[in-house]
Coordinates of C-alpha atoms and ligand atoms in Angstrom, one line a residue:
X7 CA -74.9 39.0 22.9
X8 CA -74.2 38.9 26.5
X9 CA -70.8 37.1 27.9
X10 CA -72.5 34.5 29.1
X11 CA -74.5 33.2 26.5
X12 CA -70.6 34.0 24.2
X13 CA -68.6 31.8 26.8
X14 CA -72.0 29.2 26.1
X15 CA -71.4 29.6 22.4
X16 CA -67.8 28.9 22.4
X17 CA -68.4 26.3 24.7
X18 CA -71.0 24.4 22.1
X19 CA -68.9 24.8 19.3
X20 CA -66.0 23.7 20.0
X21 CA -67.7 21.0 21.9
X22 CA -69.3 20.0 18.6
X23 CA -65.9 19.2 17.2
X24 CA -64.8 17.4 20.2
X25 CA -63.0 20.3 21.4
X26 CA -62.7 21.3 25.6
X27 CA -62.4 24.4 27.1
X28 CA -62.4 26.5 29.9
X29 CA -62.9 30.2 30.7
X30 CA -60.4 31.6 33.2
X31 CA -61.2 35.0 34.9
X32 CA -57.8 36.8 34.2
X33 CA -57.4 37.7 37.7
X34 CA -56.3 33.8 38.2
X35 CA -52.9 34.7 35.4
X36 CA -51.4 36.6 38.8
X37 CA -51.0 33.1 40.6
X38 CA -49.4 31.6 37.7
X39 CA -46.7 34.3 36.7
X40 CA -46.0 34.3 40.4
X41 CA -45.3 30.6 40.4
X42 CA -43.5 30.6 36.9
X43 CA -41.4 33.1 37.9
X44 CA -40.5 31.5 41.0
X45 CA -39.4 28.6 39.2
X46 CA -37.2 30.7 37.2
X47 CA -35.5 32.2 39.9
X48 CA -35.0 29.7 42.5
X49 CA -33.8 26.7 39.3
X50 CA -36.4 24.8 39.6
X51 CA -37.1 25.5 36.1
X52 CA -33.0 24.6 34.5
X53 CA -31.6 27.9 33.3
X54 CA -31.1 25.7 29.3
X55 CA -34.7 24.7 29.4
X56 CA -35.9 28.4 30.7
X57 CA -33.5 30.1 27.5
X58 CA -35.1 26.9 24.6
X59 CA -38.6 27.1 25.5
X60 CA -40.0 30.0 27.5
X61 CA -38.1 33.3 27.6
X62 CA -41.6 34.3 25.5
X63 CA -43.8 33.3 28.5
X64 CA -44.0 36.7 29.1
X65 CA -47.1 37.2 30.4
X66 CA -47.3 40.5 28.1
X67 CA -51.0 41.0 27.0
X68 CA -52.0 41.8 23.4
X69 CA -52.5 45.5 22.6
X70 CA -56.0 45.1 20.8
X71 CA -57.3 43.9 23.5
X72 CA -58.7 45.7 26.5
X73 CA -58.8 44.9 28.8
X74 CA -58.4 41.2 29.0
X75 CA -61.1 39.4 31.1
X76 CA -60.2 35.8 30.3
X77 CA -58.3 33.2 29.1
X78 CA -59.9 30.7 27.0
X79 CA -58.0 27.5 27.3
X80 CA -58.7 24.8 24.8
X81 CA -57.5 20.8 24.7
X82 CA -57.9 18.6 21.7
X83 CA -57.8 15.0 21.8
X84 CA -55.6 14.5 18.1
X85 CA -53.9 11.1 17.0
X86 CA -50.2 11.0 16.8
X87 CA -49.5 10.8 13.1
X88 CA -47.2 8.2 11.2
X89 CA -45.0 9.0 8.7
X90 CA -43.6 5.9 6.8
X91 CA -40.4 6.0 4.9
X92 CA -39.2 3.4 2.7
X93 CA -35.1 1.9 3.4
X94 CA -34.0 -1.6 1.8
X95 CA -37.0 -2.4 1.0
X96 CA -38.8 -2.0 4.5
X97 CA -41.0 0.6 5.8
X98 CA -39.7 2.7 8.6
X99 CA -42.2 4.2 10.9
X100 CA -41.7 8.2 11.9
X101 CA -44.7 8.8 14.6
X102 CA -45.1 12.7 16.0
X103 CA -46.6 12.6 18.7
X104 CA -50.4 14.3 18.5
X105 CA -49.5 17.7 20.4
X106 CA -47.2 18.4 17.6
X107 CA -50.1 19.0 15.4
X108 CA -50.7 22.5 14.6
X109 CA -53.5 22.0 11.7
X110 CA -56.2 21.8 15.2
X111 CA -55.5 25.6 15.9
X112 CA -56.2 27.1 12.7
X113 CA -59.8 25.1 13.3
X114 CA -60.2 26.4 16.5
X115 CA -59.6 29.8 15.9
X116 CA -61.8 29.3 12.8
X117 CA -64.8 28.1 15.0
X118 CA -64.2 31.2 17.9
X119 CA -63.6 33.5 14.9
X120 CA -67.5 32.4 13.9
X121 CA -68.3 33.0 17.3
X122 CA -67.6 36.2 18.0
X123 CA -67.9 38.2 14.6
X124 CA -71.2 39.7 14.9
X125 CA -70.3 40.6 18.8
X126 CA -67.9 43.5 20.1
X127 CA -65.6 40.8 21.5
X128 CA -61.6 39.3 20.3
X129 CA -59.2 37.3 21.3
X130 CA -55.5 36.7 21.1
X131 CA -53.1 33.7 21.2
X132 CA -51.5 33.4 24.3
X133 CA -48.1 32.0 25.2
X134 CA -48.5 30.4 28.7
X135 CA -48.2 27.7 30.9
X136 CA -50.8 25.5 29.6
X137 CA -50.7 22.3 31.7
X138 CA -50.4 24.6 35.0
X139 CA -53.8 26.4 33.4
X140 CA -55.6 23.5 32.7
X141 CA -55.1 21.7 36.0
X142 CA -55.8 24.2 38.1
X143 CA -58.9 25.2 36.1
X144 CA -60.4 21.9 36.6
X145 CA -60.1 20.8 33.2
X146 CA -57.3 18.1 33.8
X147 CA -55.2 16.6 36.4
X148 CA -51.4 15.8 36.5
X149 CA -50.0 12.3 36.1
X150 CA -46.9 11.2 37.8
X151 CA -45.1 11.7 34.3
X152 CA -46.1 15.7 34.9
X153 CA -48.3 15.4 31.6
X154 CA -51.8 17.1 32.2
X155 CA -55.0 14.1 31.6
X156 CA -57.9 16.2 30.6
X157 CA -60.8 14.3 32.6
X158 CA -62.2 11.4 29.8
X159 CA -59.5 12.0 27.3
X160 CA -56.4 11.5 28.4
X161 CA -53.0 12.8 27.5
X162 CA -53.1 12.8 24.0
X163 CA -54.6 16.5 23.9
X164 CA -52.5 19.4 22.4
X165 CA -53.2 22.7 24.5
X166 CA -53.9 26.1 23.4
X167 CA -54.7 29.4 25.3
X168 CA -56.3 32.8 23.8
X169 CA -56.5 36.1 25.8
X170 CA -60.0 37.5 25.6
X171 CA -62.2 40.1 26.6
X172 CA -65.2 37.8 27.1
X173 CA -65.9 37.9 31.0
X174 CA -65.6 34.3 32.5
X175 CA -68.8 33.5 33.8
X176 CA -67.5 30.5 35.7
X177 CA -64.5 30.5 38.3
X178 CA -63.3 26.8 39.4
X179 CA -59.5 27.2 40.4
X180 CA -57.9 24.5 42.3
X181 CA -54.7 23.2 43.5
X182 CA -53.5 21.2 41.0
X183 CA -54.0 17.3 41.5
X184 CA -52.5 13.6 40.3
X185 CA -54.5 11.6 38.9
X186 CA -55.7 8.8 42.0
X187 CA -54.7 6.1 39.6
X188 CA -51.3 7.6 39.5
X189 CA -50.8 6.9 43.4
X190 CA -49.9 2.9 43.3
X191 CA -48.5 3.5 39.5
X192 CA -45.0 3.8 38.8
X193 CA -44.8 3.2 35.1
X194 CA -44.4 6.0 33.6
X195 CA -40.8 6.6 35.9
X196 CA -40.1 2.9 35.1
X197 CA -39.9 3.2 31.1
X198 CA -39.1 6.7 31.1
X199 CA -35.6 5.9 29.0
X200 CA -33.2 8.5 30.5
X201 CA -34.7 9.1 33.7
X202 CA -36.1 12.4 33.2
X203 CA -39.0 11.1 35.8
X204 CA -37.7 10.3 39.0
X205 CA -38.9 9.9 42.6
X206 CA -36.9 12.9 43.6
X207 CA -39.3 15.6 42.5
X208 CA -42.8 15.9 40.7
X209 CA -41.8 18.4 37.9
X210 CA -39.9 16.6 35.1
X211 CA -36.6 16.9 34.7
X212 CA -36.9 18.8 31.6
X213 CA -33.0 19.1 30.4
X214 CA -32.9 15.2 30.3
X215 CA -36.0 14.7 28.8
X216 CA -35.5 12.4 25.2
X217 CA -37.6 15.1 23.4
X218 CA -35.6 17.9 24.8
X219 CA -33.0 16.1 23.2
X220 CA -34.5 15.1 19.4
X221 CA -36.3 18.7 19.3
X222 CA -32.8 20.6 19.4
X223 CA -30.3 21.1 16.4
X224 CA -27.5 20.3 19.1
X225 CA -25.8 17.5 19.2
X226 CA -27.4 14.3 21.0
X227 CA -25.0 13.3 24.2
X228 CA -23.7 9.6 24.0
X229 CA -25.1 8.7 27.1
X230 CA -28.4 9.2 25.0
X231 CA -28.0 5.9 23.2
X232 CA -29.3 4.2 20.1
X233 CA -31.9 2.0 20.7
X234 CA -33.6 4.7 23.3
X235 CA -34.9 6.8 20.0
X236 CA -38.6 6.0 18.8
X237 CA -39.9 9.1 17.3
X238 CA -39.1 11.5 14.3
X239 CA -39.8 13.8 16.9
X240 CA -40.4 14.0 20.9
X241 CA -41.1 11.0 23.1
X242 CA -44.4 8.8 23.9
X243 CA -42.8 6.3 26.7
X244 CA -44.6 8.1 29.8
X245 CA -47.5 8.6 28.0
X246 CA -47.8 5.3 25.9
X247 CA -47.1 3.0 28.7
X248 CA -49.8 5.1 30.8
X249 CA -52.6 2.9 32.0
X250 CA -55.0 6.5 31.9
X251 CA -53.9 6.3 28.3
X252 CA -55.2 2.7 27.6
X253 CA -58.2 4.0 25.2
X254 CA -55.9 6.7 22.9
X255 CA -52.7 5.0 22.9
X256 CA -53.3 3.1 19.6
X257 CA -54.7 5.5 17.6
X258 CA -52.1 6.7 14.8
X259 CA -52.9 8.1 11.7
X260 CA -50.8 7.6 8.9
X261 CA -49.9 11.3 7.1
X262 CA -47.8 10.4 4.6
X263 CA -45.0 7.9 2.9
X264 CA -41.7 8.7 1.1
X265 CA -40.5 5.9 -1.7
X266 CA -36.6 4.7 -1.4
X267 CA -35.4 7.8 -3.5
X268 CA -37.2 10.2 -1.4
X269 CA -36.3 8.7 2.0
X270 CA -32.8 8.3 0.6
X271 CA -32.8 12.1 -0.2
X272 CA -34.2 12.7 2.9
X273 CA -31.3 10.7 4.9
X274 CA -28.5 12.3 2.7
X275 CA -29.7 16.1 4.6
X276 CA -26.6 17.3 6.6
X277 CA -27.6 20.1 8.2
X278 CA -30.3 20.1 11.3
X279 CA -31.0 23.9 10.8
X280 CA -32.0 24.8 7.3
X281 CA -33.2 22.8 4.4
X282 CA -33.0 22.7 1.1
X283 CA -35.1 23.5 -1.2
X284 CA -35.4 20.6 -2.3
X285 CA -36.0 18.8 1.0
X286 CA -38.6 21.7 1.9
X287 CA -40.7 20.4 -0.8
X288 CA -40.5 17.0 -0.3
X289 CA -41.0 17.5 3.9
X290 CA -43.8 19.8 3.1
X291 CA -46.0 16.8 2.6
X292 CA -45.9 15.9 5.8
X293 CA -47.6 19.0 7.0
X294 CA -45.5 19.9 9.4
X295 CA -44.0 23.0 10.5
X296 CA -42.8 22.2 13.8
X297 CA -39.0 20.9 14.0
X298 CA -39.2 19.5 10.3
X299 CA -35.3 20.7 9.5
X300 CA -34.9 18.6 12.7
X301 CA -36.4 14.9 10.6
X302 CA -33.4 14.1 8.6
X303 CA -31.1 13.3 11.5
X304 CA -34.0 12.1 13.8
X305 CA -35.0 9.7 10.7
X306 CA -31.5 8.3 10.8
X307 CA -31.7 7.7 14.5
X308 CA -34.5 5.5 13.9
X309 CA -33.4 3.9 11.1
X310 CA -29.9 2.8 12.8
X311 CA -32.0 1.7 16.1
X312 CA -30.6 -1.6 16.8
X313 CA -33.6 -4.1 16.3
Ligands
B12_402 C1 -41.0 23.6 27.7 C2 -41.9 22.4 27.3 C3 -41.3 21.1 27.2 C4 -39.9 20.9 27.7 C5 -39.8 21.0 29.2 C6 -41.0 20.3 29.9 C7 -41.4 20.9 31.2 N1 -42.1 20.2 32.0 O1 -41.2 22.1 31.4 C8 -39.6 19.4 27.1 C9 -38.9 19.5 25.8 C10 -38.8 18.5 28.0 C11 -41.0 18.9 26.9 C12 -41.3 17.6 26.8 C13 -42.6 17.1 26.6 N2 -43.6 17.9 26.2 CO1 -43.7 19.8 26.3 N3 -44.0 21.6 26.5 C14 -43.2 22.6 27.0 C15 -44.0 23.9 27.1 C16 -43.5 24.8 25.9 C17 -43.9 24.6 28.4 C18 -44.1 23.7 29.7 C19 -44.0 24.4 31.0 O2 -44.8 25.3 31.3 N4 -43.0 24.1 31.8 C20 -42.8 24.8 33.1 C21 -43.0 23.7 34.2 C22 -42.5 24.3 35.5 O3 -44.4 23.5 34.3 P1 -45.0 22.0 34.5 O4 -44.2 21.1 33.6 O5 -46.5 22.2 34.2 O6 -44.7 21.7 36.0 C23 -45.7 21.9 37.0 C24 -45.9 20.6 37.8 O7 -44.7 19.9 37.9 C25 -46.4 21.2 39.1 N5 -46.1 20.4 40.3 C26 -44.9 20.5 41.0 N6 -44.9 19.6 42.0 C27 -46.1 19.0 42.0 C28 -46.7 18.0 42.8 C29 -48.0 17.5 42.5 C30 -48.6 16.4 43.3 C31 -48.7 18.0 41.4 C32 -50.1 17.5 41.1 C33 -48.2 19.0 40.6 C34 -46.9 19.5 40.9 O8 -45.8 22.4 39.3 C35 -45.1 22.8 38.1 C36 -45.3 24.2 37.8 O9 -44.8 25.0 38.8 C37 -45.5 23.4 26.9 C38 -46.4 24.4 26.1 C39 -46.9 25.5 27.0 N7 -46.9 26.7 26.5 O10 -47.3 25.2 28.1 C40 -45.3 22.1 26.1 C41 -46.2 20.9 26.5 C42 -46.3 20.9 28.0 N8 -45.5 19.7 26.1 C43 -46.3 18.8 25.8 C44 -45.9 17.5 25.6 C45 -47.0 16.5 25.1 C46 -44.6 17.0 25.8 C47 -44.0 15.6 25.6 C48 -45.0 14.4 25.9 C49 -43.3 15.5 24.3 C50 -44.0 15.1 23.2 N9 -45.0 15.8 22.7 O11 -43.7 14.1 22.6 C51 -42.9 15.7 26.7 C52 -43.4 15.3 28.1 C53 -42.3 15.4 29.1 C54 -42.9 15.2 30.5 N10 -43.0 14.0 30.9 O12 -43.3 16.2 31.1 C55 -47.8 19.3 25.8 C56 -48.5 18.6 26.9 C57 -50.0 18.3 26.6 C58 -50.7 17.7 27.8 N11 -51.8 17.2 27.6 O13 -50.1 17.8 28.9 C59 -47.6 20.8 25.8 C60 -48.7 21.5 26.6 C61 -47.6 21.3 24.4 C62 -49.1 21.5 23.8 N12 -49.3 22.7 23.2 O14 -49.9 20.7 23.9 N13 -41.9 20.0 26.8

């Protein structure tokens, strides 16, 4: 099979699960290591956020594959998901927000694994800046909240990237642009709770961010206070109050629910690092990986929110 009727494949079957993507010639990576790294140096990028999140934004390519022509980029639209727990008698409502939700990746890899298996061609997972790829490929644009909208589906859309050897057939590469309904719109900045979007720059301010707060195992500053806690994990103000967002914004699924004695176990958890056994068990029904030692002591943040 040639690359273009692979990148066409991909394209259609992914598409058939409601899945977008893009192909980006490789060449493009260049442009975004050289901003990345310029970020790094000059601090635009803040030296904790740089050492938490993306000392593996390496930029290193995978040795099975040569060379690399591509990137695939991927964006799936997923619901955030609700977890309810059960304290005096009321339920309590733990929502993680949708691009926590890893189960969409093993699908996708699933579908390009289908793809390519009777052709010479692979790809890799790829650890990059994902809402710098997908804006300047043309699959999304940047709200004022720094979030990237993927054109007709919002915000709502965990990313994922894949190193391939499949030439891109296309090549639309852009500045990266706001959204025009983001020009008279300040609402996002306005409910932001700790002001991690301000007038004084585009680029969040990543080290105040609420979620850069509730996804570490450090302590929570005071100035962070009570009532500003809404998820078991991460933060949807900026994206929930997001007029762009109007059509996604209230769809939740509900994962799971934990009776009194298992919420109350759940509560009792000390430590933000390692689990029990017990509590892996129990947690494990949520189906998440991603931060789960962390839902003990975000759970009692939202359960001691003042009403
Ligand atoms: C580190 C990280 C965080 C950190 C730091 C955030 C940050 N901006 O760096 C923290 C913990 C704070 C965080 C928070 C959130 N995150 Co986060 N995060 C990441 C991660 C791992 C890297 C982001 C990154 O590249 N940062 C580097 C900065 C420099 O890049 P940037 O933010 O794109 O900034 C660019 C723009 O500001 C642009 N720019 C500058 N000036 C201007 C001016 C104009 C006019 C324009 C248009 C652009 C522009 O230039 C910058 C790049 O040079 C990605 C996953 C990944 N591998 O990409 C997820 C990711 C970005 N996070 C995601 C999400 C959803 C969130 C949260 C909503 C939390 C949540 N899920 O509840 C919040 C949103 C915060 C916000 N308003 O931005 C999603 C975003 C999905 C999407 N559709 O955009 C991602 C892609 C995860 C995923 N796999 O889906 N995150």
């Amino acid at each position: 099979m040639n690359s273009s009727s692979m990148t066409e494949l991909i394209s259609r079957r992914l598409g058939a699960f409601g899945l977008k993507c893009r192909f980006i010639p490789y060449g493009r990576i260049a442009e975004i290591r050289e901003e990345f790294e310029r970020k790094v140096a000059d601090g635009s990028i803040d030296a904790e956020v740089y050492s938490r999140y993306l000392t593996d934004m390496n930029f290193n390519l995978p040795a099975d594959i040569s060379p690399v022509r591509s990137v695939i980029l991927v964006a799936a639209l997923q619901p955030k998901r609700e977890i309810l727990f059960t304290v005096d008698g009321h339920k309590v409502s733990g929502i993680i927000p949708s691009t926590y939700d890893h189960e969409v990746d093993s699908m996708v890899m699933r579908i390009m694994h289908e793809a390519v298996s009777h052709s010479p061609f692979k790809f890799a997972r790829a650890r990059l800046p994902l809402k710098l790829l997908a804006t300047r490929s043309g699959l999304a644009r940047y709200g004022r909240n720094n979030v990237a909208y993927v054109d007709g589906a919002g915000s709502f859309c965990r990313l994922m990237a894949f190193y391939s050897d499949i030439p891109a057939t296309d090549d639309v590469w852009r500045e990266p642009q706001m959204l025009d309904q983001c020009i008279d719109c300040n609402a996002c900045a306005k409910r932001c709770p700790t002001g991690a979007i301000n007038g004084d720059r585009f680029q969040v301010h990543a080290e105040r961010c609420l979620s850069f707060f509730n996804e570490s195992a450090e302590p929570i500053p005071d100035w962070v206070t009570p009532d500003m806690h809404h998820c078991l994990i991460g933060c949807t103000r900026c994206t929930d109050c997001c007029p762009a967002n109007k059509d996604t914004r209230a769809w939740v699924s509900t994962r799971c629910e934990f009776s009194r004695e298992e919420t109350a176990v759940i509560l009792g958890a000390a430590s933000t690092t390692t689990l029990t056994p017990e509590l892996e068990l129990l947690l494990k029904r949520s189906n998440f990986e991603e931060g789960r030692e962390l839902f003990p002591r975000n759970l009692r943040l939202l359960v001691d929110r003042p009403a």
